[in-house]
XYZ file of C-alpha atoms in Angstrom:
699
model
C 32.796 162.420 113.571
C 31.010 159.068 113.863
C 34.088 157.447 115.350
C 33.991 159.677 118.413
C 30.221 159.845 118.985
C 30.009 156.581 120.931
C 32.986 157.426 123.168
C 31.818 160.966 123.863
C 28.130 160.162 124.481
C 26.768 159.362 127.930
C 26.101 155.699 128.616
C 22.803 156.679 130.179
C 19.110 156.754 129.361
C 18.562 159.870 131.454
C 21.418 162.020 130.181
C 21.220 163.662 126.768
C 23.506 162.516 123.995
C 24.598 166.067 123.128
C 26.395 167.312 120.006
C 23.104 167.723 118.174
C 22.328 164.002 118.406
C 18.574 163.313 118.805
C 17.502 162.078 122.250
C 15.062 159.471 121.004
C 17.225 156.382 120.543
C 18.151 157.090 116.927
C 21.571 158.612 117.540
C 23.057 155.220 116.723
C 22.116 155.819 113.078
C 24.988 158.297 112.867
C 27.311 155.385 113.703
C 25.627 152.998 111.293
C 23.497 154.531 108.503
C 22.151 151.068 107.601
C 19.980 151.376 110.722
C 17.966 154.255 109.274
C 15.054 152.053 108.067
C 14.633 150.842 111.657
C 14.420 154.216 113.371
C 10.852 153.594 114.562
C 11.920 150.360 116.257
C 14.860 152.136 117.879
C 12.537 154.865 119.138
C 10.059 152.332 120.487
C 12.518 150.331 122.564
C 14.193 153.519 123.803
C 10.761 154.833 124.857
C 9.978 151.551 126.644
C 13.184 151.860 128.654
C 12.307 155.466 129.503
C 8.837 154.357 130.629
C 10.333 151.803 132.995
C 12.643 154.419 134.473
C 9.708 156.809 134.979
C 7.647 154.052 136.571
C 10.454 152.991 138.909
C 11.087 156.602 139.899
C 7.417 157.159 140.716
C 6.613 153.873 142.453
C 9.959 152.917 144.009
C 11.872 156.157 144.479
C 14.440 155.456 141.780
C 16.923 152.799 140.721
C 18.965 153.128 143.888
C 16.128 151.905 146.117
C 14.584 149.570 143.553
C 17.855 147.684 143.046
C 18.296 147.062 146.773
C 15.608 144.413 146.934
C 17.938 142.253 149.029
C 17.537 144.834 151.823
C 13.758 144.452 151.708
C 13.177 140.807 150.824
C 14.627 137.682 152.335
C 15.982 137.691 155.895
C 16.797 141.124 157.308
C 18.373 141.310 160.766
C 17.381 144.490 162.602
C 19.678 146.413 164.930
C 17.772 145.084 167.962
C 18.213 141.456 166.879
C 14.728 141.017 165.396
C 14.581 139.148 162.094
C 12.188 140.302 159.384
C 11.496 137.829 156.589
C 9.631 138.866 153.432
C 8.797 136.881 150.322
C 6.800 137.691 147.202
C 4.449 134.767 146.490
C 1.238 136.191 145.000
C -0.449 132.855 144.276
C -0.063 131.429 147.786
C -3.013 131.727 150.173
C -1.016 131.281 153.345
C 2.681 131.043 154.166
C 4.707 129.882 157.159
C 8.371 130.175 158.062
C 9.749 126.817 159.147
C 13.205 125.571 160.087
C 15.448 124.054 162.659
C 14.761 127.046 164.909
C 11.128 125.904 165.409
C 11.667 122.162 164.896
C 10.056 122.456 161.435
C 6.685 123.320 162.942
C 4.486 124.054 159.898
C 1.932 126.150 161.799
C 3.730 128.115 164.520
C 5.131 130.980 162.433
C 2.448 132.125 160.023
C 3.269 135.097 157.788
C 0.997 138.021 156.852
C 0.206 138.783 153.208
C -0.232 142.322 151.854
C -2.126 143.554 148.797
C 0.954 143.118 146.570
C 1.338 139.419 147.314
C 4.218 139.904 149.740
C 4.292 137.738 152.874
C 6.041 139.037 155.999
C 6.905 137.873 159.490
C 9.006 139.307 162.313
C 10.854 136.900 164.604
C 11.508 138.774 167.858
C 15.011 138.693 169.261
C 15.787 136.553 172.283
C 17.951 138.308 174.850
C 18.906 140.853 172.223
C 20.119 138.190 169.794
C 18.500 136.746 166.652
C 16.189 133.847 167.494
C 17.283 131.905 164.417
C 20.812 130.533 164.905
C 23.445 131.366 162.323
C 23.724 128.794 159.519
C 20.627 126.879 160.605
C 18.269 125.462 157.999
C 15.078 127.283 156.975
C 12.257 126.982 154.429
C 9.003 128.636 153.532
C 5.886 126.481 153.625
C 2.898 127.678 151.594
C -0.703 126.677 151.024
C -1.829 127.101 147.427
C -5.395 127.644 146.216
C -7.811 125.158 144.672
C -6.134 122.019 146.009
C -5.122 123.455 149.382
C -1.837 121.629 148.908
C 1.169 122.431 151.090
C 4.349 123.212 149.188
C 7.763 123.911 150.665
C 10.434 125.974 148.972
C 13.823 127.537 149.626
C 13.582 131.297 150.236
C 14.242 133.127 146.965
C 16.644 135.743 148.377
C 18.608 133.298 150.542
C 22.340 134.035 150.686
C 23.668 130.575 151.439
C 22.529 127.105 150.389
C 24.319 123.805 150.914
C 24.139 120.359 149.377
C 24.920 117.012 151.006
C 24.946 114.437 148.217
C 25.160 111.660 150.803
C 21.640 112.625 151.853
C 20.042 114.198 148.793
C 20.913 116.277 145.715
C 18.348 118.862 146.893
C 19.852 121.955 148.489
C 19.186 123.229 152.001
C 18.713 126.945 152.648
C 20.613 128.381 155.592
C 20.013 131.551 157.567
C 23.394 133.160 157.164
C 24.235 135.716 159.816
C 27.884 135.325 160.835
C 28.843 137.033 164.110
C 31.625 138.890 162.303
C 31.174 140.274 158.802
C 34.105 140.208 156.394
C 35.789 143.599 156.104
C 37.335 144.394 152.740
C 40.876 145.736 152.996
C 41.508 146.853 149.420
C 39.769 149.358 147.178
C 38.478 148.389 143.768
C 41.150 148.871 141.097
C 40.642 151.547 138.487
C 38.977 150.286 135.322
C 41.817 148.990 133.125
C 42.395 150.759 129.817
C 43.029 147.363 128.277
C 41.198 144.326 129.625
C 43.273 141.152 129.624
C 40.876 138.573 131.010
C 41.708 135.287 132.679
C 38.531 133.187 132.579
C 38.564 130.850 135.566
C 36.464 128.251 137.367
C 37.297 127.887 141.058
C 36.315 124.228 141.310
C 38.693 123.007 138.607
C 41.623 125.213 139.659
C 43.730 122.373 140.987
C 45.563 119.402 139.466
C 44.038 117.209 142.161
C 40.975 115.013 141.565
C 38.585 117.115 143.619
C 36.572 120.336 143.804
C 39.035 123.106 144.613
C 38.149 125.856 147.096
C 38.021 129.640 147.169
C 40.932 129.644 149.611
C 43.040 127.435 147.357
C 42.301 129.709 144.414
C 43.383 132.717 146.471
C 46.611 131.064 147.585
C 47.573 129.138 144.453
C 45.869 130.536 141.360
C 45.761 134.297 141.968
C 49.578 134.578 142.092
C 49.805 132.722 138.760
C 47.336 135.104 137.139
C 49.163 138.142 138.448
C 52.560 136.811 137.329
C 51.224 136.131 133.835
C 50.149 139.770 133.514
C 46.375 139.441 133.329
C 44.577 142.396 134.907
C 41.042 140.982 134.967
C 39.543 137.704 136.179
C 36.206 136.392 134.983
C 34.872 133.937 137.561
C 32.548 131.226 136.317
C 30.074 129.047 138.199
C 29.828 131.257 141.293
C 26.048 131.664 141.504
C 24.751 128.487 143.138
C 23.874 125.734 140.688
C 22.439 122.365 141.600
C 24.334 120.343 139.004
C 28.128 120.716 139.033
C 28.391 119.414 135.461
C 26.241 122.319 134.195
C 29.416 124.463 134.388
C 27.427 126.902 136.540
C 24.753 127.663 133.957
C 21.709 126.145 135.713
C 21.216 128.563 138.612
C 18.917 127.614 141.460
C 19.813 130.250 144.097
C 20.722 133.590 142.543
C 21.946 135.342 145.696
C 24.044 132.462 147.030
C 27.722 131.982 146.227
C 28.373 128.330 145.517
C 29.065 126.503 148.774
C 30.978 123.756 146.925
C 34.075 125.908 147.178
C 33.692 127.243 150.711
C 32.052 130.006 152.723
C 30.850 133.383 151.417
C 33.685 135.053 153.339
C 36.178 132.919 151.436
C 34.924 134.338 148.126
C 35.045 137.845 149.567
C 38.640 137.224 150.619
C 39.468 135.988 147.102
C 38.088 139.154 145.486
C 39.744 141.342 148.123
C 43.109 139.672 147.492
C 42.706 140.134 143.729
C 41.971 143.827 144.275
C 45.115 144.047 146.374
C 47.025 142.816 143.317
C 45.351 145.432 141.138
C 43.179 142.816 139.413
C 39.585 143.544 138.378
C 37.105 140.709 139.072
C 34.046 140.034 136.899
C 31.188 137.643 137.623
C 29.843 135.374 134.905
C 26.190 136.242 135.545
C 23.328 134.097 134.259
C 20.117 136.083 133.767
C 19.230 134.398 130.498
C 17.521 131.439 132.166
C 17.198 129.519 135.440
C 17.189 125.936 136.623
C 13.840 124.188 136.315
C 14.301 122.762 139.823
C 11.195 123.176 141.961
C 12.319 121.920 145.374
C 15.379 124.176 145.525
C 14.934 126.685 142.691
C 12.711 129.515 141.466
C 10.542 127.289 139.317
C 6.914 127.098 140.499
C 7.899 128.893 143.668
C 4.346 129.950 144.557
C 2.740 126.979 142.829
C 2.417 128.631 139.409
C 4.701 128.397 136.392
C 4.481 132.126 135.667
C 5.663 133.961 138.786
C 9.210 134.810 137.692
C 8.984 133.224 134.266
C 6.754 133.240 131.235
C 4.044 130.619 131.540
C 3.748 127.589 129.305
C 5.967 126.921 126.301
C 7.137 130.538 126.140
C 8.758 130.111 129.548
C 10.844 127.065 128.664
C 14.137 126.869 126.775
C 13.826 123.652 124.790
C 17.572 123.065 124.370
C 18.724 124.075 127.828
C 15.727 122.453 129.561
C 15.419 125.503 131.797
C 13.046 128.363 132.604
C 12.949 131.770 130.885
C 12.406 135.017 132.782
C 9.537 137.407 132.136
C 11.588 140.586 131.654
C 8.454 142.695 131.344
C 7.305 142.156 134.957
C 7.963 144.748 137.653
C 8.926 142.240 140.357
C 11.123 140.234 138.005
C 13.002 143.425 137.154
C 13.408 144.115 140.883
C 14.774 140.612 141.398
C 17.254 140.705 138.508
C 18.488 144.275 138.984
C 18.849 143.676 142.721
C 20.789 140.527 141.969
C 23.349 142.535 139.983
C 23.526 145.147 142.728
C 23.937 142.465 145.395
C 27.058 140.972 143.796
C 28.552 144.432 143.378
C 27.793 145.517 146.948
C 28.143 142.369 149.037
C 31.087 140.764 147.258
C 32.756 143.776 145.604
C 32.688 142.371 142.081
C 33.689 144.939 139.459
C 31.289 143.979 136.704
C 29.744 141.143 134.748
C 29.986 138.949 131.721
C 26.334 138.396 130.774
C 25.866 134.821 129.616
C 23.393 133.778 126.931
C 22.558 137.273 125.712
C 21.386 135.906 122.356
C 18.671 133.940 124.150
C 17.553 137.131 125.909
C 17.404 139.194 122.713
C 15.193 136.936 120.596
C 11.935 135.038 121.002
C 13.552 132.110 119.176
C 16.556 132.315 121.562
C 18.896 131.643 118.656
C 17.647 128.053 118.372
C 17.848 126.817 114.790
C 18.722 130.289 113.576
C 21.682 131.037 111.367
C 22.235 134.773 111.494
C 23.065 136.093 108.046
C 23.828 139.635 109.166
C 20.687 141.027 107.558
C 19.385 143.907 109.648
C 15.813 142.639 109.452
C 16.932 139.843 111.809
C 17.848 142.371 114.495
C 14.707 144.493 114.354
C 11.972 142.158 113.158
C 9.259 140.243 115.043
C 11.806 137.692 116.271
C 13.333 140.246 118.649
C 12.209 140.143 122.289
C 12.020 143.844 123.090
C 11.373 143.126 126.765
C 14.722 141.314 126.898
C 16.400 144.163 125.002
C 14.945 146.733 127.391
C 15.973 144.722 130.460
C 19.579 144.742 129.273
C 19.355 148.498 128.673
C 18.012 148.988 132.208
C 20.697 146.720 133.687
C 23.442 148.746 132.011
C 21.755 151.999 133.036
C 21.635 150.936 136.680
C 25.167 149.527 136.779
C 26.870 152.425 135.008
C 24.904 155.037 136.962
C 25.767 153.554 140.363
C 29.216 152.175 139.495
C 30.851 154.326 136.802
C 33.887 152.024 136.567
C 31.755 148.896 136.176
C 32.537 146.644 133.177
C 29.789 144.757 131.340
C 30.435 142.186 128.616
C 27.831 140.596 126.348
C 28.003 137.047 125.032
C 26.021 137.269 121.799
C 26.459 135.153 118.688
C 23.968 137.097 116.551
C 25.915 140.307 115.990
C 23.100 142.564 117.249
C 23.951 146.166 116.242
C 24.314 148.641 119.089
C 25.086 146.101 121.781
C 28.110 148.166 122.859
C 26.796 151.583 121.877
C 26.012 154.208 124.530
C 22.485 154.148 125.913
C 21.926 157.820 125.093
C 22.404 156.942 121.413
C 19.891 154.099 121.535
C 22.420 151.313 122.153
C 22.227 148.634 124.824
C 25.108 150.076 126.839
C 27.541 147.152 127.182
C 31.231 147.972 127.386
C 32.397 144.971 125.366
C 31.102 142.119 123.262
C 32.792 138.755 122.718
C 34.271 137.992 119.281
C 32.701 134.552 119.117
C 33.496 133.918 115.426
C 37.245 133.928 116.031
C 37.641 130.648 117.985
C 35.137 128.994 115.650
C 37.411 129.830 112.719
C 40.484 128.290 114.333
C 38.678 125.059 115.214
C 37.161 124.830 111.724
C 40.536 125.299 110.035
C 42.310 122.818 112.294
C 39.598 120.250 111.616
C 39.119 120.814 107.885
C 42.132 122.546 106.289
C 45.768 121.758 105.720
C 48.259 124.478 106.631
C 48.670 125.241 102.923
C 44.962 126.084 102.739
C 45.033 128.725 105.478
C 44.032 132.079 103.994
C 45.746 134.964 105.764
C 43.355 137.453 104.157
C 40.320 135.646 105.510
C 41.963 135.333 108.920
C 42.578 139.087 108.960
C 38.979 139.739 107.895
C 37.498 137.589 110.685
C 39.778 139.176 113.279
C 38.850 142.736 112.235
C 35.201 142.182 111.281
C 33.557 143.939 114.196
C 30.891 146.607 114.471
C 32.313 150.074 114.078
C 32.824 151.859 117.367
C 31.878 148.816 119.489
C 34.614 147.334 121.664
C 35.260 143.630 121.266
C 37.045 141.006 123.343
C 38.981 138.552 121.203
C 40.023 135.061 122.186
C 41.510 132.014 120.524
C 39.627 129.610 122.785
C 37.445 129.840 125.872
C 35.809 127.214 128.058
C 33.339 126.458 125.240
C 36.043 125.065 122.966
C 37.416 122.795 125.695
C 34.179 121.066 126.674
C 33.760 117.333 126.184
C 33.155 116.603 122.510
C 35.796 119.143 121.565
C 39.325 119.719 122.801
C 41.854 122.456 123.445
C 43.754 124.114 120.596
C 47.068 122.499 121.416
C 45.394 119.099 121.610
C 43.914 119.685 118.153
C 47.387 120.617 116.940
C 49.403 117.848 118.603
C 46.881 115.154 119.526
C 48.416 111.909 120.835
C 51.987 113.233 120.713
C 51.138 115.424 123.710
C 51.306 112.209 125.722
C 54.724 111.199 124.394
C 56.677 114.242 123.216
C 56.012 117.201 125.504
C 59.022 116.213 127.583
C 62.228 118.109 126.863
C 63.976 114.741 127.043
C 61.954 113.408 124.113
C 62.305 114.200 120.413
C 61.101 117.619 119.301
C 58.990 116.077 116.560
C 57.553 117.951 113.567
C 54.092 117.606 115.103
C 55.116 119.195 118.409
C 57.195 121.851 116.642
C 54.225 122.801 114.430
C 51.750 122.668 117.315
C 53.761 124.906 119.615
C 54.581 127.367 116.819
C 50.957 127.752 115.700
C 49.694 127.886 119.299
C 51.877 130.953 119.869
C 51.094 132.565 116.517
C 47.327 132.073 116.868
C 47.310 133.677 120.292
C 49.572 136.545 119.252
C 47.598 137.495 116.148
C 44.333 137.246 118.096
C 45.786 139.480 120.806
C 47.160 142.047 118.376
C 44.463 142.195 115.712
C 41.268 140.771 117.165
C 39.795 143.412 119.426
C 39.970 145.898 122.262
C 40.265 143.211 124.930
C 41.692 139.697 125.195
C 40.459 136.588 126.982
C 42.134 133.298 127.877
C 40.570 130.320 129.594
C 42.429 128.978 132.605
C 45.251 126.629 131.659
C 45.087 127.245 127.929
C 47.898 129.783 128.232
C 50.311 126.850 128.531
C 48.517 124.553 126.075
C 46.467 122.479 128.497
C 45.907 118.988 127.080
C 42.668 117.145 126.415
C 39.266 118.642 127.289
C 36.861 119.481 130.106
C 34.345 117.002 131.460
C 32.754 117.326 134.881
C 31.896 114.397 137.160
C 28.629 112.837 136.000
C 26.964 109.461 135.648
C 28.283 109.076 132.097
C 31.931 109.131 133.260
C 31.507 107.340 136.594
C 31.674 110.694 138.415
C 35.315 111.105 137.483
C 37.348 114.258 138.165
C 39.989 113.226 135.617
C 39.042 116.008 133.178
C 37.520 118.439 135.691
C 40.820 119.946 136.791
C 43.596 122.203 135.557
C 46.936 120.412 135.513
C 49.178 123.237 136.695
C 51.688 120.534 137.622
C 52.499 120.312 133.901
C 53.621 123.907 133.629
C 55.515 123.682 136.922
C 57.587 120.726 135.694
C 60.819 122.097 134.219
C 61.288 118.914 132.191
C 58.139 119.584 130.158
C 57.653 121.983 127.250
C 54.446 123.559 128.620
C 56.559 126.148 130.421
C 57.686 127.588 127.081
C 54.103 128.390 126.095
C 53.412 129.802 129.541
C 56.398 132.130 129.243
C 55.235 133.279 125.821
C 51.769 134.080 127.128
C 53.359 136.041 129.955
C 55.459 137.977 127.436
C 52.350 138.913 125.440
C 50.453 140.225 128.459
C 53.294 142.329 129.817
C 54.142 143.735 126.378
C 50.502 144.787 126.038
C 50.751 146.443 129.442
C 53.742 148.403 128.130
C 52.473 149.358 124.666
C 48.686 149.259 125.177
C 47.675 147.983 121.767
C 44.273 146.796 122.998
C 43.149 150.346 123.741
C 44.805 151.729 120.615
C 42.965 152.324 117.327
C 42.354 149.319 115.121
C 45.350 148.047 113.188
C 46.402 149.116 109.711
C 46.999 145.970 107.656
C 49.582 146.656 104.962
C 50.121 143.147 103.596
C 48.043 139.993 103.154
C 50.139 137.837 100.823
C 48.319 134.570 100.134
C 51.212 133.021 98.211
C 53.798 133.700 100.900
C 51.190 133.378 103.664
C 52.582 136.518 105.266
C 50.468 139.053 107.157
C 51.795 142.459 108.238
C 50.053 145.174 110.244
C 50.793 148.129 112.511
C 49.106 148.901 115.800
C 50.116 151.016 118.791
C 53.343 151.993 117.033
C 54.384 148.350 116.712
C 55.081 146.454 113.509
C 53.631 142.918 113.501
C 54.920 140.357 110.967
C 53.460 136.832 110.686
C 54.693 134.055 108.419
C 52.136 131.218 108.395
C 53.919 129.457 105.561
C 54.457 125.810 106.586
C 57.667 125.427 104.555
C 59.137 128.718 103.328
C 61.318 131.107 105.314
C 62.017 134.517 103.808
C 65.279 136.450 103.988
C 65.387 140.226 103.473
C 61.595 140.275 103.323
C 60.467 143.823 102.625
C 57.599 145.192 104.741
C 56.071 148.654 104.836
C 55.934 150.815 107.927
C 54.577 154.328 108.367
C 56.893 155.644 111.067
C 60.535 156.007 110.137
C 63.270 155.093 112.580
C 65.283 152.242 114.000
C 63.317 149.174 115.114
C 64.128 146.206 117.321
C 62.336 142.964 118.112
C 60.184 142.966 121.269
C 58.296 139.680 120.689
C 59.686 136.671 118.834
C 57.712 133.433 118.766
C 60.845 131.569 117.625
C 62.836 132.465 120.730
C 64.317 129.457 122.572
C 62.786 130.933 125.752
C 59.436 130.067 124.184
C 60.406 126.688 122.761
C 61.353 128.092 119.367
C 64.188 127.143 117.044
C 66.274 130.299 117.622
C 66.423 131.246 113.941
C 65.934 134.988 114.565
C 68.721 137.198 115.892
C 66.881 139.277 118.473
C 69.452 142.045 118.909
C 69.233 143.010 115.225
C 68.553 146.691 114.543
C 66.234 147.360 111.608
C 66.629 150.670 109.773
C 63.833 152.103 107.667
C 64.284 153.314 104.108
C 62.161 156.299 103.019
C 60.563 154.556 100.049
C 56.821 153.834 99.851
C 55.968 150.175 100.196
C 52.528 148.563 100.523
C 50.960 151.971 101.034
C 53.333 152.966 103.849
C 55.902 155.754 103.715
C 58.890 153.555 104.582
C 60.077 149.986 104.425
C 62.471 147.749 106.295
C 63.688 144.223 105.617
C 63.506 141.251 107.954
C 64.293 137.575 108.088
C 61.036 135.805 108.878
C 61.286 132.003 109.272
C 58.487 129.572 108.552
C 55.713 129.516 111.196
C 57.155 132.495 113.032
C 55.886 135.879 114.113
C 57.927 138.872 115.242
C 56.809 142.209 116.642
C 59.064 145.224 116.202
C 59.096 148.479 118.165
C 60.962 151.712 117.731
C 64.243 151.404 119.576
C 63.465 154.597 121.477
C 60.399 152.983 123.116
C 62.149 149.887 124.449
């Protein structure tokens, strides 16, 4: 029964769980009995979320209105051409709208303040048209108490900011009101049953030494993603960030799409084109912290350190050197929930990958904390219940208004219930990232010889996920490629990538091993590791080296801030083999749907042979990690009788393999129990090779 409770329960705080499950946040205990000692904590945080919903319903008229703050705050153009500008700045005594439209006059356009600390001004239309020209620069100038000092800030809800590094690193806010709004042509795709995610960064999506554009991504990168068979894109570094080298994780303007890559309409066109290809698009959203910039960020906006953030030490992330939101404040909730709604409505994103969730869940933000898996760590005094409740409210709002929305949590702690339905007391995410998996691969490649690889431990890490909670597995993401580390293939092949990735050069043992393990690692992660799969841009073909953005420490070089698609396009290089294999994996998953099938049954973990065998989605997966031994007539168990054929073969010459497996072989089962399965068949499985078999009738 427990296995179906999460899937059958409403992902909602306002709908009842049903099936006799209590409606107090403790339904999750039926999924995980070890949570029973923490029922009071579960009830308390569930009640806090309910209280927020009641408060928002009473004071704001519900989530729908509350989450449309961008229609109330910032610059709102009326039908008659008037412009209304509102800003919440409770500490300021007086405020003035200034900009190019009034020659930066600091006194001519004074705003009125209401009892809630909201300043407002209406700029009358001129000849029926807005008096502030489109794309002209604006600011808010405020007088703060005690000192009477004048401070100038960028409007918080501004939708476009630009940076001219020839003048200053500080951003300019622009009143964005294009004469023609972009009209989306394509509907959102249906939520995919299996998510195959291509994690991408627009700026590095070119082999050229430059910042690539939205339009270039649409023209050049989208077709690659579609051809590979990915059905979901996760876009990084979209929310405007002052420092390019922050990888998009130091946000200064939350409602502005990064202008480095082009105009807002260009991003809309990108998403629209992806939808036309049937591809879902997720935004890598950063609500875990914000840039500490004052001149062009949220920090000290109204002259205090505690408007949007916690004051003092509590409001500062000591490792990230950034500001931490006060999730228990009404106006902060309006800002953050409206920010999610804005990206869904204005740009037609289909969901979010929430960055830094661990920092949001705990007062210690995960700093200096090694999570042991003890449940006291997830429900003790270290937990920030305001952060927990905000995430519950975010998932409530998103799934209520957009039923097909996808939310993914990046959490290293293993918090129980992260992907459990809200009605059961969970946090309501659709997926969590399997962050231990890439760490294992890097650790083994750094510290172990191939003989020391333990297939049993590998299987345990790949399947060690919270029962009933969907997980996205990956062999490597952007994190593993950052400067100080390097991509998987570079770990495997190192300097020989510079000399022996040409088909005209020797196929050395190092390159042979590297390419074989690159394919096997990705295939076993795809097949065994979760209910979704993620790949970082370029790693599908074994991108060399690492990622390093232009900065003072590298003389502002773009050498490592690009994706060298020219490598995979060169028919004389071996990268194309790995690209073709990745493509094969994605399209085979589309056909057989193993990611949305029940978890695999592992029938063999043979440490001596280094062979791992499992079944999932009616397929039989056989991996030989042995660095020296090939096995003829190797007997493997399989539950379903019949005739099987190979559908994936890592040793195929199409994928740069050694062609040791005859792919048109038909494998017949024998009705004799083997490794706990009703039947067996026998295969030839060469060293460092994996094959996947399917019933002949399904091919």
